[in-house]
XYZ file of C-alpha atoms in Angstrom:
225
model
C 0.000 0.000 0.000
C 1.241 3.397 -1.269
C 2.596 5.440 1.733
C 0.408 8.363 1.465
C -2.479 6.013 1.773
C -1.247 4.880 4.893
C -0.610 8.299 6.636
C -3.874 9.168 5.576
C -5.799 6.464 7.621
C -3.833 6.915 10.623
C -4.124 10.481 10.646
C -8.493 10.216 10.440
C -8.282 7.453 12.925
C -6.061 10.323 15.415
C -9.008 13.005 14.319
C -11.668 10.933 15.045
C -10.001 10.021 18.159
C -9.527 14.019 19.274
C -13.357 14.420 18.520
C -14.403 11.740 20.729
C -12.129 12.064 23.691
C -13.160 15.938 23.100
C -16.709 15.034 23.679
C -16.033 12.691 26.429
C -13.802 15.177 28.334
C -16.848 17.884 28.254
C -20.064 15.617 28.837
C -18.531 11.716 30.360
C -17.227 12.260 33.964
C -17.795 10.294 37.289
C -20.844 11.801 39.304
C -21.219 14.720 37.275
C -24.934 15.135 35.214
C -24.431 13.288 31.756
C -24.296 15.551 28.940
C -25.706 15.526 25.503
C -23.090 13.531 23.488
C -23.880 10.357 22.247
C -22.262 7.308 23.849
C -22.352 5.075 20.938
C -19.157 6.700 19.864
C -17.335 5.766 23.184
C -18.517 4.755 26.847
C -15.463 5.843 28.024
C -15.357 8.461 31.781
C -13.191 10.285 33.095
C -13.156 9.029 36.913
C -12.260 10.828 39.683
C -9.547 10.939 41.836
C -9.099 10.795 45.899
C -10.360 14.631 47.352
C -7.892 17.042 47.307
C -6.565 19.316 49.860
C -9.136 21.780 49.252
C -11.696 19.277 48.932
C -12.392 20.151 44.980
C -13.501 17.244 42.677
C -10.409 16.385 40.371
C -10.467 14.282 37.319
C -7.699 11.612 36.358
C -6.653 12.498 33.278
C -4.091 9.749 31.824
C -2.805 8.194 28.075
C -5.315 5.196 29.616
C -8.488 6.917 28.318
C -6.553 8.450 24.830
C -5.189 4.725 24.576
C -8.565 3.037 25.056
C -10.554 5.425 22.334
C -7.854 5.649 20.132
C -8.579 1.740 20.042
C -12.258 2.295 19.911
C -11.924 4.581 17.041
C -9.509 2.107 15.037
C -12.260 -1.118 15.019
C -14.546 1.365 14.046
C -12.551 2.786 10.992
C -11.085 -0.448 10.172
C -14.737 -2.201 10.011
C -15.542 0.070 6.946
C -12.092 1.584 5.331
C -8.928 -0.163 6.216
C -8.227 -4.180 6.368
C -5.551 -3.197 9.205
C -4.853 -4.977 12.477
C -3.012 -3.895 16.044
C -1.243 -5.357 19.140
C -0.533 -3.511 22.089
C 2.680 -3.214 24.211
C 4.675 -4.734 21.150
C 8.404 -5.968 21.961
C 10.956 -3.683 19.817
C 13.119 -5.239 17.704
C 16.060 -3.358 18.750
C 17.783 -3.788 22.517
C 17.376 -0.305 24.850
C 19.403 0.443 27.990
C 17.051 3.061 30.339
C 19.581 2.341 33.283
C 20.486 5.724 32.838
C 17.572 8.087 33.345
C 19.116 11.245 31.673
C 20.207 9.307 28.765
C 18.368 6.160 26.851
C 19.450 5.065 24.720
C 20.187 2.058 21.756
C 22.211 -0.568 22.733
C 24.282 -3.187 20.649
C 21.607 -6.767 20.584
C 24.531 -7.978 23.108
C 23.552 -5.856 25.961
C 20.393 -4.072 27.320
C 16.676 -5.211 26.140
C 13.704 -5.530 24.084
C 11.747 -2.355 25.169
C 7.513 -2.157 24.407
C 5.718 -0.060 22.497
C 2.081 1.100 22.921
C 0.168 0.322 19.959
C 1.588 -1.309 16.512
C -0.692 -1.221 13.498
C 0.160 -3.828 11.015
C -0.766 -4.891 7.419
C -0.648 -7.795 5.243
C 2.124 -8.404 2.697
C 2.647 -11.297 0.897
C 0.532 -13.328 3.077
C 1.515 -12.195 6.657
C 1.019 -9.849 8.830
C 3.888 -6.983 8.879
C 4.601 -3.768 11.114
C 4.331 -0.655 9.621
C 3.440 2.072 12.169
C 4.379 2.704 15.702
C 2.214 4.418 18.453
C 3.310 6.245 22.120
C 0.479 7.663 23.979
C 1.361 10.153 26.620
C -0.663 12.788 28.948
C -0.233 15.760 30.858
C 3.653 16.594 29.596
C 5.615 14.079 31.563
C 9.096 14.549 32.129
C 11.764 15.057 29.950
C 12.632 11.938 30.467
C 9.585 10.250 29.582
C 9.502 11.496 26.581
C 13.405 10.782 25.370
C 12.281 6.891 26.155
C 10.017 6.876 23.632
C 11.488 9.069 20.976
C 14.685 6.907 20.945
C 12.459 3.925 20.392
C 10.305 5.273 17.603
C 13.380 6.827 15.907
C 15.278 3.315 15.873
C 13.177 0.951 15.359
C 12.796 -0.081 11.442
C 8.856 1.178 10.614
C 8.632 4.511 8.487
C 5.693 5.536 10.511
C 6.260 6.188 14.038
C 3.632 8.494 16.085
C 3.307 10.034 19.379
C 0.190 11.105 20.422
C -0.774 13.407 23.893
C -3.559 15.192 25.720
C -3.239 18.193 28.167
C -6.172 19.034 30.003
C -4.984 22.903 29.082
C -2.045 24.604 27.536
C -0.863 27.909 27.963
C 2.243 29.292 25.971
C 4.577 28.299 28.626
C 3.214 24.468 28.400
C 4.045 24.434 24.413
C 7.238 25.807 24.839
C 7.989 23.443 27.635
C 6.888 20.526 25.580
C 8.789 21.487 22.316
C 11.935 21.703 24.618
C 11.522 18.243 25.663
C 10.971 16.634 22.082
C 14.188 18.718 20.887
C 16.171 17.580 23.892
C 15.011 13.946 22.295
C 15.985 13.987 19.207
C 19.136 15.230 20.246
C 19.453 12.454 22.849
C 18.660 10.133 20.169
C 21.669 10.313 17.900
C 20.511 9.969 14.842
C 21.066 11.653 11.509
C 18.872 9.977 8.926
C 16.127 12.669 8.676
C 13.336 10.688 10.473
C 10.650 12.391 11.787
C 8.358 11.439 14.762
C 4.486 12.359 13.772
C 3.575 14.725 16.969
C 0.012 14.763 17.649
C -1.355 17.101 20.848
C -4.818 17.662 22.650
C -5.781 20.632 24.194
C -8.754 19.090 26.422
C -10.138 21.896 27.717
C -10.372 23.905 24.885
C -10.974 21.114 21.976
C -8.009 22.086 20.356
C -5.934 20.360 18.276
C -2.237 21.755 19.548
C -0.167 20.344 17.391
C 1.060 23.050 15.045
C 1.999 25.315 17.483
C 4.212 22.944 19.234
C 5.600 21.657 16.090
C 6.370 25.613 15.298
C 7.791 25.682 18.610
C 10.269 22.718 17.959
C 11.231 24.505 14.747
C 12.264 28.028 16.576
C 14.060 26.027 18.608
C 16.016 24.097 16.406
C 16.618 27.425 14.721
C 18.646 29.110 17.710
């Protein structure tokens, strides 16, 4: 299958995804008055967590719920457009050593080990089933060191398209910049030279908002300094 064709059916399966968890986020949480939206599209919640100090009602917000609707929203696709399948938590093919939080990295196949990844879409060609995209789901901008783990595995294992995909439950300027930082300070911690690009995909939950531009223009300014 032509490349292009491929891109294109993961990228409606991420918008589709956005909408949903969008909807959820505003009308789907634990013990407040259900909303409008209809829960054929997911039957997802957001629960809530232990009381606070100041006794306010918080939400957990966590890749968990992007993960599960993401899933959702792939049978769905797939059961009309796309004769694609998944696993989840898929073994890499290459060896990792995360010893060292500040740098992971690749390792020769002698030392370190097979590290997971979140969701693997695969295809079939000539009569099996192959790999051909790679999926980390994140929330909340983790630390930098969360996010270097999973850049240096999408940028060395083998498949051409490699994704990561995040919510925020809001994002100022300060949270963009602060999340473009990070992914530079991967890439650079990843090594490589070969021109591959991570697909960045970001949620603004609060506002509905795809993100991802302006962090993507963020990396860029960065990268230009």
């Amino acid at each position: 299958m032509e490349d292009e064709i491929v891109k294109k059916h993961i990228d409606v399966i991420i918008e589709n995804t956005f909408n949903t968890i969008s909807e959820v986020y505003r009308t789907q949480m634990e013990n407040q008055k259900i909303g409008t939206y209809n829960n054929k599209s997911s039957r997802i919640i957001f629960p809530l967590k232990r009381e606070s100090k100041d006794k306010k009602e918080e939400f957990r917000i966590s890749e968990q719920e992007l993960r599960f609707v993401f899933v959702e929203e792939f049978n769905k696709y797939c059961s009309k457009n796309w004769d694609a399948y998944y696993s989840v938590e898929t073994p890499t093919s290459k060896r990792y050593d995360f010893s060292i939080k500040e740098t992971p990295c690749k390792v020769d196949d002698s030392k370190g080990q097979s590290a997971m990844v979140d969701f693997s879409i695969f295809l079939k060609e000539q009569d099996k089933l192959t790999r051909v995209a790679l999926i980390e789901f994140k929330a909340l901008n983790p630390d930098k060191q969360s996010y270097m783990k999973d850049y240096v595995k999408l940028l060395n294992e083998d498949q051409k398209f490699v994704y990561f995909i995040m919510i925020v439950k809001s994002a100022n300027n300060r949270k963009i910049k602060s999340i473009a930082d990070k992914i530079n300070a991967s890439y650079a911690n990843a090594g490589l030279d070969t021109g591959k690009t991570v697909e960045f995909r970001c949620l603004d939950l609060e506002k509905g908002e795809d993100i991802s531009k302006k962090i993507i223009d963020g990396i860029s300014s960065s990268e230009k300094k």
